[in-house]
Amino acid sequence: MSSRLLSAAVAVVALAAAVPAVAQQPQPAPQAAPQAAEPADEADAASPEEAAIEAAGEAFGARMEAMSQEMQAAATAAGADKDKAKADLDAIQARYQPDADAFAATLTEFIRGQVGVVPEDQRAGMQTALEQVGPTITGIPARVRAEVEQAAAAPAPEAVTPPATPPAS
């Protein structure tokens, strides 16, 4: 167990906080994942459990990005029909909420199991991550939805009309 786990937990919480901002931005084309650097030594190598959590985190991030895009598309398609938008967003949120709940439970259980085995200087950070990670992750679908609804309700930017050119004299 290394400080990599604490860093990963903090990164997941940061990702969770950043996901709503993604809901307002156009999504770029997917890029190839960067190659992970080789661990400095065997002590820094990820355990199979850490590797599984990292893989689950990446998969969860991809699911939440897909949810965000799906919600944006539904809000756009519904246009001014607030009832349709609400029904569509309810259905999307309900479909993705179990993913958030499951990942939060998995990560929380993993961190809980690691708190007692990390060096003393890392325990406070792990305990903080343990307290924050579950609620933060399970709240992602609702936060993304709120951001999408807010963006849909915002007035469209006014079109800029070029100044009229004066008639030639």
mmCIF file with all atom_site columns, C-alpha atoms in Angstrom:
data_model
loop_
_atom_site.group_PDB
_atom_site.id
_atom_site.type_symbol
_atom_site.label_atom_id
_atom_site.label_alt_id
_atom_site.label_comp_id
_atom_site.label_asym_id
_atom_site.label_entity_id
_atom_site.label_seq_id
_atom_site.pdbx_PDB_ins_code
_atom_site.Cartn_x
_atom_site.Cartn_y
_atom_site.Cartn_z
_atom_site.occupancy
_atom_site.B_iso_or_equiv
_atom_site.pdbx_formal_charge
_atom_site.auth_seq_id
_atom_site.auth_comp_id
_atom_site.auth_asym_id
_atom_site.auth_atom_id
_atom_site.pdbx_PDB_model_num
ATOM 1   C CA . MET A 1 1   ? 0.000   0.000  0.000   1.00 0.00 ? 1   MET A CA 1
ATOM 2   C CA . SER A 1 2   ? 1.507   3.323  -1.005  1.00 0.00 ? 2   SER A CA 1
ATOM 3   C CA . SER A 1 3   ? 0.698   6.991  -1.133  1.00 0.00 ? 3   SER A CA 1
ATOM 4   C CA . ARG A 1 4   ? -0.579  6.260  -4.661  1.00 0.00 ? 4   ARG A CA 1
ATOM 5   C CA . LEU A 1 5   ? -3.865  5.072  -3.157  1.00 0.00 ? 5   LEU A CA 1
ATOM 6   C CA . LEU A 1 6   ? -4.340  8.308  -1.244  1.00 0.00 ? 6   LEU A CA 1
ATOM 7   C CA . SER A 1 7   ? -3.560  10.232 -4.413  1.00 0.00 ? 7   SER A CA 1
ATOM 8   C CA . ALA A 1 8   ? -6.031  8.109  -6.358  1.00 0.00 ? 8   ALA A CA 1
ATOM 9   C CA . ALA A 1 9   ? -8.785  8.686  -3.787  1.00 0.00 ? 9   ALA A CA 1
ATOM 10  C CA . VAL A 1 10  ? -8.144  12.424 -3.829  1.00 0.00 ? 10  VAL A CA 1
ATOM 11  C CA . ALA A 1 11  ? -8.179  12.364 -7.640  1.00 0.00 ? 11  ALA A CA 1
ATOM 12  C CA . VAL A 1 12  ? -11.539 10.580 -7.640  1.00 0.00 ? 12  VAL A CA 1
ATOM 13  C CA . VAL A 1 13  ? -13.007 13.215 -5.317  1.00 0.00 ? 13  VAL A CA 1
ATOM 14  C CA . ALA A 1 14  ? -11.553 15.962 -7.537  1.00 0.00 ? 14  ALA A CA 1
ATOM 15  C CA . LEU A 1 15  ? -12.970 14.229 -10.618 1.00 0.00 ? 15  LEU A CA 1
ATOM 16  C CA . ALA A 1 16  ? -16.347 14.063 -8.965  1.00 0.00 ? 16  ALA A CA 1
ATOM 17  C CA . ALA A 1 17  ? -16.237 17.771 -8.289  1.00 0.00 ? 17  ALA A CA 1
ATOM 18  C CA . ALA A 1 18  ? -15.194 18.494 -11.880 1.00 0.00 ? 18  ALA A CA 1
ATOM 19  C CA . VAL A 1 19  ? -17.805 16.348 -13.637 1.00 0.00 ? 19  VAL A CA 1
ATOM 20  C CA . PRO A 1 20  ? -20.567 19.003 -13.455 1.00 0.00 ? 20  PRO A CA 1
ATOM 21  C CA . ALA A 1 21  ? -18.311 21.439 -15.318 1.00 0.00 ? 21  ALA A CA 1
ATOM 22  C CA . VAL A 1 22  ? -17.970 18.854 -18.074 1.00 0.00 ? 22  VAL A CA 1
ATOM 23  C CA . ALA A 1 23  ? -21.742 18.959 -18.536 1.00 0.00 ? 23  ALA A CA 1
ATOM 24  C CA . GLN A 1 24  ? -21.524 22.505 -19.844 1.00 0.00 ? 24  GLN A CA 1
ATOM 25  C CA . GLN A 1 25  ? -18.637 22.023 -22.237 1.00 0.00 ? 25  GLN A CA 1
ATOM 26  C CA . PRO A 1 26  ? -18.671 20.434 -25.665 1.00 0.00 ? 26  PRO A CA 1
ATOM 27  C CA . GLN A 1 27  ? -17.029 17.050 -25.502 1.00 0.00 ? 27  GLN A CA 1
ATOM 28  C CA . PRO A 1 28  ? -13.789 16.642 -27.477 1.00 0.00 ? 28  PRO A CA 1
ATOM 29  C CA . ALA A 1 29  ? -13.133 13.549 -29.523 1.00 0.00 ? 29  ALA A CA 1
ATOM 30  C CA . PRO A 1 30  ? -11.719 10.726 -27.400 1.00 0.00 ? 30  PRO A CA 1
ATOM 31  C CA . GLN A 1 31  ? -7.956  10.553 -27.307 1.00 0.00 ? 31  GLN A CA 1
ATOM 32  C CA . ALA A 1 32  ? -5.716  7.606  -26.724 1.00 0.00 ? 32  ALA A CA 1
ATOM 33  C CA . ALA A 1 33  ? -4.996  7.097  -23.039 1.00 0.00 ? 33  ALA A CA 1
ATOM 34  C CA . PRO A 1 34  ? -1.467  8.102  -22.078 1.00 0.00 ? 34  PRO A CA 1
ATOM 35  C CA . GLN A 1 35  ? 0.811   5.249  -21.158 1.00 0.00 ? 35  GLN A CA 1
ATOM 36  C CA . ALA A 1 36  ? 1.309   4.901  -17.432 1.00 0.00 ? 36  ALA A CA 1
ATOM 37  C CA . ALA A 1 37  ? 4.840   5.522  -16.253 1.00 0.00 ? 37  ALA A CA 1
ATOM 38  C CA . GLU A 1 38  ? 6.634   2.551  -14.805 1.00 0.00 ? 38  GLU A CA 1
ATOM 39  C CA . PRO A 1 39  ? 6.681   2.575  -11.007 1.00 0.00 ? 39  PRO A CA 1
ATOM 40  C CA . ALA A 1 40  ? 9.899   3.924  -9.480  1.00 0.00 ? 40  ALA A CA 1
ATOM 41  C CA . ASP A 1 41  ? 10.326  0.744  -7.475  1.00 0.00 ? 41  ASP A CA 1
ATOM 42  C CA . GLU A 1 42  ? 8.431   -2.309 -6.345  1.00 0.00 ? 42  GLU A CA 1
ATOM 43  C CA . ALA A 1 43  ? 7.089   -0.486 -3.253  1.00 0.00 ? 43  ALA A CA 1
ATOM 44  C CA . ASP A 1 44  ? 5.287   1.993  -5.525  1.00 0.00 ? 44  ASP A CA 1
ATOM 45  C CA . ALA A 1 45  ? 3.835   -0.716 -7.787  1.00 0.00 ? 45  ALA A CA 1
ATOM 46  C CA . ALA A 1 46  ? 0.062   -0.927 -7.631  1.00 0.00 ? 46  ALA A CA 1
ATOM 47  C CA . SER A 1 47  ? -1.348  -3.966 -5.928  1.00 0.00 ? 47  SER A CA 1
ATOM 48  C CA . PRO A 1 48  ? -3.938  -5.975 -7.856  1.00 0.00 ? 48  PRO A CA 1
ATOM 49  C CA . GLU A 1 49  ? -6.614  -4.361 -5.669  1.00 0.00 ? 49  GLU A CA 1
ATOM 50  C CA . GLU A 1 50  ? -5.324  -0.852 -6.440  1.00 0.00 ? 50  GLU A CA 1
ATOM 51  C CA . ALA A 1 51  ? -5.169  -1.672 -10.131 1.00 0.00 ? 51  ALA A CA 1
ATOM 52  C CA . ALA A 1 52  ? -8.758  -2.921 -10.008 1.00 0.00 ? 52  ALA A CA 1
ATOM 53  C CA . ILE A 1 53  ? -9.893  0.279  -8.271  1.00 0.00 ? 53  ILE A CA 1
ATOM 54  C CA . GLU A 1 54  ? -8.057  2.406  -10.840 1.00 0.00 ? 54  GLU A CA 1
ATOM 55  C CA . ALA A 1 55  ? -9.689  0.478  -13.685 1.00 0.00 ? 55  ALA A CA 1
ATOM 56  C CA . ALA A 1 56  ? -13.095 0.801  -12.023 1.00 0.00 ? 56  ALA A CA 1
ATOM 57  C CA . GLY A 1 57  ? -12.489 4.543  -11.607 1.00 0.00 ? 57  GLY A CA 1
ATOM 58  C CA . GLU A 1 58  ? -11.651 4.944  -15.278 1.00 0.00 ? 58  GLU A CA 1
ATOM 59  C CA . ALA A 1 59  ? -14.742 2.976  -16.299 1.00 0.00 ? 59  ALA A CA 1
ATOM 60  C CA . PHE A 1 60  ? -16.884 5.035  -13.914 1.00 0.00 ? 60  PHE A CA 1
ATOM 61  C CA . GLY A 1 61  ? -15.496 8.275  -15.338 1.00 0.00 ? 61  GLY A CA 1
ATOM 62  C CA . ALA A 1 62  ? -16.366 7.120  -18.843 1.00 0.00 ? 62  ALA A CA 1
ATOM 63  C CA . ARG A 1 63  ? -19.913 6.220  -17.738 1.00 0.00 ? 63  ARG A CA 1
ATOM 64  C CA . MET A 1 64  ? -20.408 9.624  -16.123 1.00 0.00 ? 64  MET A CA 1
ATOM 65  C CA . GLU A 1 65  ? -19.125 11.352 -19.251 1.00 0.00 ? 65  GLU A CA 1
ATOM 66  C CA . ALA A 1 66  ? -21.589 9.308  -21.334 1.00 0.00 ? 66  ALA A CA 1
ATOM 67  C CA . MET A 1 67  ? -24.362 10.269 -18.916 1.00 0.00 ? 67  MET A CA 1
ATOM 68  C CA . SER A 1 68  ? -23.462 13.937 -19.225 1.00 0.00 ? 68  SER A CA 1
ATOM 69  C CA . GLN A 1 69  ? -23.562 13.777 -23.008 1.00 0.00 ? 69  GLN A CA 1
ATOM 70  C CA . GLU A 1 70  ? -26.847 11.874 -22.946 1.00 0.00 ? 70  GLU A CA 1
ATOM 71  C CA . MET A 1 71  ? -28.379 14.440 -20.583 1.00 0.00 ? 71  MET A CA 1
ATOM 72  C CA . GLN A 1 72  ? -27.188 17.318 -22.762 1.00 0.00 ? 72  GLN A CA 1
ATOM 73  C CA . ALA A 1 73  ? -28.696 15.690 -25.828 1.00 0.00 ? 73  ALA A CA 1
ATOM 74  C CA . ALA A 1 74  ? -32.003 15.046 -24.033 1.00 0.00 ? 74  ALA A CA 1
ATOM 75  C CA . ALA A 1 75  ? -32.232 18.625 -22.781 1.00 0.00 ? 75  ALA A CA 1
ATOM 76  C CA . THR A 1 76  ? -31.479 19.946 -26.263 1.00 0.00 ? 76  THR A CA 1
ATOM 77  C CA . ALA A 1 77  ? -33.982 17.603 -27.899 1.00 0.00 ? 77  ALA A CA 1
ATOM 78  C CA . ALA A 1 78  ? -36.717 18.559 -25.430 1.00 0.00 ? 78  ALA A CA 1
ATOM 79  C CA . GLY A 1 79  ? -36.287 22.240 -26.251 1.00 0.00 ? 79  GLY A CA 1
ATOM 80  C CA . ALA A 1 80  ? -38.919 24.284 -24.445 1.00 0.00 ? 80  ALA A CA 1
ATOM 81  C CA . ASP A 1 81  ? -40.964 21.225 -23.421 1.00 0.00 ? 81  ASP A CA 1
ATOM 82  C CA . LYS A 1 82  ? -40.086 21.171 -19.711 1.00 0.00 ? 82  LYS A CA 1
ATOM 83  C CA . ASP A 1 83  ? -42.211 18.074 -19.008 1.00 0.00 ? 83  ASP A CA 1
ATOM 84  C CA . LYS A 1 84  ? -40.389 16.067 -21.669 1.00 0.00 ? 84  LYS A CA 1
ATOM 85  C CA . ALA A 1 85  ? -37.014 17.313 -20.446 1.00 0.00 ? 85  ALA A CA 1
ATOM 86  C CA . LYS A 1 86  ? -37.868 16.362 -16.861 1.00 0.00 ? 86  LYS A CA 1
ATOM 87  C CA . ALA A 1 87  ? -39.099 12.894 -17.841 1.00 0.00 ? 87  ALA A CA 1
ATOM 88  C CA . ASP A 1 88  ? -36.078 12.223 -20.042 1.00 0.00 ? 88  ASP A CA 1
ATOM 89  C CA . LEU A 1 89  ? -33.593 13.483 -17.442 1.00 0.00 ? 89  LEU A CA 1
ATOM 90  C CA . ASP A 1 90  ? -35.368 11.450 -14.710 1.00 0.00 ? 90  ASP A CA 1
ATOM 91  C CA . ALA A 1 91  ? -34.954 8.306  -16.815 1.00 0.00 ? 91  ALA A CA 1
ATOM 92  C CA . ILE A 1 92  ? -31.301 9.005  -17.604 1.00 0.00 ? 92  ILE A CA 1
ATOM 93  C CA . GLN A 1 93  ? -30.440 9.783  -13.991 1.00 0.00 ? 93  GLN A CA 1
ATOM 94  C CA . ALA A 1 94  ? -32.226 6.637  -12.806 1.00 0.00 ? 94  ALA A CA 1
ATOM 95  C CA . ARG A 1 95  ? -30.276 4.536  -15.314 1.00 0.00 ? 95  ARG A CA 1
ATOM 96  C CA . TYR A 1 96  ? -26.870 5.859  -14.220 1.00 0.00 ? 96  TYR A CA 1
ATOM 97  C CA . GLN A 1 97  ? -27.418 6.254  -10.444 1.00 0.00 ? 97  GLN A CA 1
ATOM 98  C CA . PRO A 1 98  ? -26.729 2.563  -9.716  1.00 0.00 ? 98  PRO A CA 1
ATOM 99  C CA . ASP A 1 99  ? -23.300 2.969  -11.370 1.00 0.00 ? 99  ASP A CA 1
ATOM 100 C CA . ALA A 1 100 ? -22.470 5.848  -9.030  1.00 0.00 ? 100 ALA A CA 1
ATOM 101 C CA . ASP A 1 101 ? -23.795 3.966  -5.995  1.00 0.00 ? 101 ASP A CA 1
ATOM 102 C CA . ALA A 1 102 ? -21.818 0.828  -6.862  1.00 0.00 ? 102 ALA A CA 1
ATOM 103 C CA . PHE A 1 103 ? -18.549 2.646  -7.520  1.00 0.00 ? 103 PHE A CA 1
ATOM 104 C CA . ALA A 1 104 ? -18.929 4.691  -4.331  1.00 0.00 ? 104 ALA A CA 1
ATOM 105 C CA . ALA A 1 105 ? -19.501 1.512  -2.316  1.00 0.00 ? 105 ALA A CA 1
ATOM 106 C CA . THR A 1 106 ? -16.553 -0.251 -3.937  1.00 0.00 ? 106 THR A CA 1
ATOM 107 C CA . LEU A 1 107 ? -14.155 2.634  -3.391  1.00 0.00 ? 107 LEU A CA 1
ATOM 108 C CA . THR A 1 108 ? -15.398 3.298  0.145   1.00 0.00 ? 108 THR A CA 1
ATOM 109 C CA . GLU A 1 109 ? -14.943 -0.346 1.100   1.00 0.00 ? 109 GLU A CA 1
ATOM 110 C CA . PHE A 1 110 ? -11.480 -0.421 -0.422  1.00 0.00 ? 110 PHE A CA 1
ATOM 111 C CA . ILE A 1 111 ? -10.386 2.740  1.406   1.00 0.00 ? 111 ILE A CA 1
ATOM 112 C CA . ARG A 1 112 ? -11.914 1.463  4.662   1.00 0.00 ? 112 ARG A CA 1
ATOM 113 C CA . GLY A 1 113 ? -9.813  -1.678 4.337   1.00 0.00 ? 113 GLY A CA 1
ATOM 114 C CA . GLN A 1 114 ? -6.666  0.328  3.755   1.00 0.00 ? 114 GLN A CA 1
ATOM 115 C CA . VAL A 1 115 ? -6.966  2.878  6.575   1.00 0.00 ? 115 VAL A CA 1
ATOM 116 C CA . GLY A 1 116 ? -5.468  0.503  9.132   1.00 0.00 ? 116 GLY A CA 1
ATOM 117 C CA . VAL A 1 117 ? -2.541  -0.553 6.976   1.00 0.00 ? 117 VAL A CA 1
ATOM 118 C CA . VAL A 1 118 ? -1.283  2.777  5.690   1.00 0.00 ? 118 VAL A CA 1
ATOM 119 C CA . PRO A 1 119 ? 1.543   4.578  7.449   1.00 0.00 ? 119 PRO A CA 1
ATOM 120 C CA . GLU A 1 120 ? 0.392   6.758  10.323  1.00 0.00 ? 120 GLU A CA 1
ATOM 121 C CA . ASP A 1 121 ? 1.137   9.988  8.432   1.00 0.00 ? 121 ASP A CA 1
ATOM 122 C CA . GLN A 1 122 ? -1.379  8.990  5.719   1.00 0.00 ? 122 GLN A CA 1
ATOM 123 C CA . ARG A 1 123 ? -4.251  7.908  7.958   1.00 0.00 ? 123 ARG A CA 1
ATOM 124 C CA . ALA A 1 124 ? -5.809  11.358 8.422   1.00 0.00 ? 124 ALA A CA 1
ATOM 125 C CA . GLY A 1 125 ? -5.925  11.875 4.652   1.00 0.00 ? 125 GLY A CA 1
ATOM 126 C CA . MET A 1 126 ? -7.391  8.418  4.136   1.00 0.00 ? 126 MET A CA 1
ATOM 127 C CA . GLN A 1 127 ? -10.020 9.033  6.819   1.00 0.00 ? 127 GLN A CA 1
ATOM 128 C CA . THR A 1 128 ? -10.973 12.335 5.175   1.00 0.00 ? 128 THR A CA 1
ATOM 129 C CA . ALA A 1 129 ? -11.203 10.639 1.781   1.00 0.00 ? 129 ALA A CA 1
ATOM 130 C CA . LEU A 1 130 ? -13.293 7.871  3.323   1.00 0.00 ? 130 LEU A CA 1
ATOM 131 C CA . GLU A 1 131 ? -15.782 10.394 4.722   1.00 0.00 ? 131 GLU A CA 1
ATOM 132 C CA . GLN A 1 132 ? -16.069 12.368 1.477   1.00 0.00 ? 132 GLN A CA 1
ATOM 133 C CA . VAL A 1 133 ? -15.811 9.871  -1.336  1.00 0.00 ? 133 VAL A CA 1
ATOM 134 C CA . GLY A 1 134 ? -19.147 8.069  -0.956  1.00 0.00 ? 134 GLY A CA 1
ATOM 135 C CA . PRO A 1 135 ? -21.430 11.116 -0.835  1.00 0.00 ? 135 PRO A CA 1
ATOM 136 C CA . THR A 1 136 ? -19.403 12.902 -3.485  1.00 0.00 ? 136 THR A CA 1
ATOM 137 C CA . ILE A 1 137 ? -19.580 10.043 -5.971  1.00 0.00 ? 137 ILE A CA 1
ATOM 138 C CA . THR A 1 138 ? -23.211 9.133  -5.351  1.00 0.00 ? 138 THR A CA 1
ATOM 139 C CA . GLY A 1 139 ? -24.139 12.775 -5.904  1.00 0.00 ? 139 GLY A CA 1
ATOM 140 C CA . ILE A 1 140 ? -22.555 13.037 -9.347  1.00 0.00 ? 140 ILE A CA 1
ATOM 141 C CA . PRO A 1 141 ? -25.655 12.131 -11.404 1.00 0.00 ? 141 PRO A CA 1
ATOM 142 C CA . ALA A 1 142 ? -27.779 14.728 -9.594  1.00 0.00 ? 142 ALA A CA 1
ATOM 143 C CA . ARG A 1 143 ? -25.059 17.401 -9.896  1.00 0.00 ? 143 ARG A CA 1
ATOM 144 C CA . VAL A 1 144 ? -24.577 16.755 -13.604 1.00 0.00 ? 144 VAL A CA 1
ATOM 145 C CA . ARG A 1 145 ? -28.329 16.894 -14.123 1.00 0.00 ? 145 ARG A CA 1
ATOM 146 C CA . ALA A 1 146 ? -28.573 20.195 -12.224 1.00 0.00 ? 146 ALA A CA 1
ATOM 147 C CA . GLU A 1 147 ? -25.803 21.669 -14.369 1.00 0.00 ? 147 GLU A CA 1
ATOM 148 C CA . VAL A 1 148 ? -27.484 20.474 -17.577 1.00 0.00 ? 148 VAL A CA 1
ATOM 149 C CA . GLU A 1 149 ? -30.827 21.910 -16.455 1.00 0.00 ? 149 GLU A CA 1
ATOM 150 C CA . GLN A 1 150 ? -29.176 25.193 -15.524 1.00 0.00 ? 150 GLN A CA 1
ATOM 151 C CA . ALA A 1 151 ? -27.415 25.400 -18.877 1.00 0.00 ? 151 ALA A CA 1
ATOM 152 C CA . ALA A 1 152 ? -30.670 24.590 -20.710 1.00 0.00 ? 152 ALA A CA 1
ATOM 153 C CA . ALA A 1 153 ? -32.547 27.275 -18.773 1.00 0.00 ? 153 ALA A CA 1
ATOM 154 C CA . ALA A 1 154 ? -29.941 29.937 -19.424 1.00 0.00 ? 154 ALA A CA 1
ATOM 155 C CA . PRO A 1 155 ? -30.885 32.391 -22.124 1.00 0.00 ? 155 PRO A CA 1
ATOM 156 C CA . ALA A 1 156 ? -29.167 31.798 -25.421 1.00 0.00 ? 156 ALA A CA 1
ATOM 157 C CA . PRO A 1 157 ? -26.450 34.306 -26.157 1.00 0.00 ? 157 PRO A CA 1
ATOM 158 C CA . GLU A 1 158 ? -27.669 37.060 -28.410 1.00 0.00 ? 158 GLU A CA 1
ATOM 159 C CA . ALA A 1 159 ? -26.459 36.907 -31.956 1.00 0.00 ? 159 ALA A CA 1
ATOM 160 C CA . VAL A 1 160 ? -24.039 39.634 -32.801 1.00 0.00 ? 160 VAL A CA 1
ATOM 161 C CA . THR A 1 161 ? -25.234 41.608 -35.788 1.00 0.00 ? 161 THR A CA 1
ATOM 162 C CA . PRO A 1 162 ? -22.470 43.204 -37.801 1.00 0.00 ? 162 PRO A CA 1
ATOM 163 C CA . PRO A 1 163 ? -22.804 46.970 -38.092 1.00 0.00 ? 163 PRO A CA 1
ATOM 164 C CA . ALA A 1 164 ? -24.553 48.180 -41.194 1.00 0.00 ? 164 ALA A CA 1
ATOM 165 C CA . THR A 1 165 ? -22.220 49.575 -43.750 1.00 0.00 ? 165 THR A CA 1
ATOM 166 C CA . PRO A 1 166 ? -23.025 53.118 -44.737 1.00 0.00 ? 166 PRO A CA 1
ATOM 167 C CA . PRO A 1 167 ? -24.169 53.568 -48.310 1.00 0.00 ? 167 PRO A CA 1
ATOM 168 C CA . ALA A 1 168 ? -21.446 54.611 -50.692 1.00 0.00 ? 168 ALA A CA 1
ATOM 169 C CA . SER A 1 169 ? -21.641 58.286 -51.564 1.00 0.00 ? 169 SER A CA 1
#
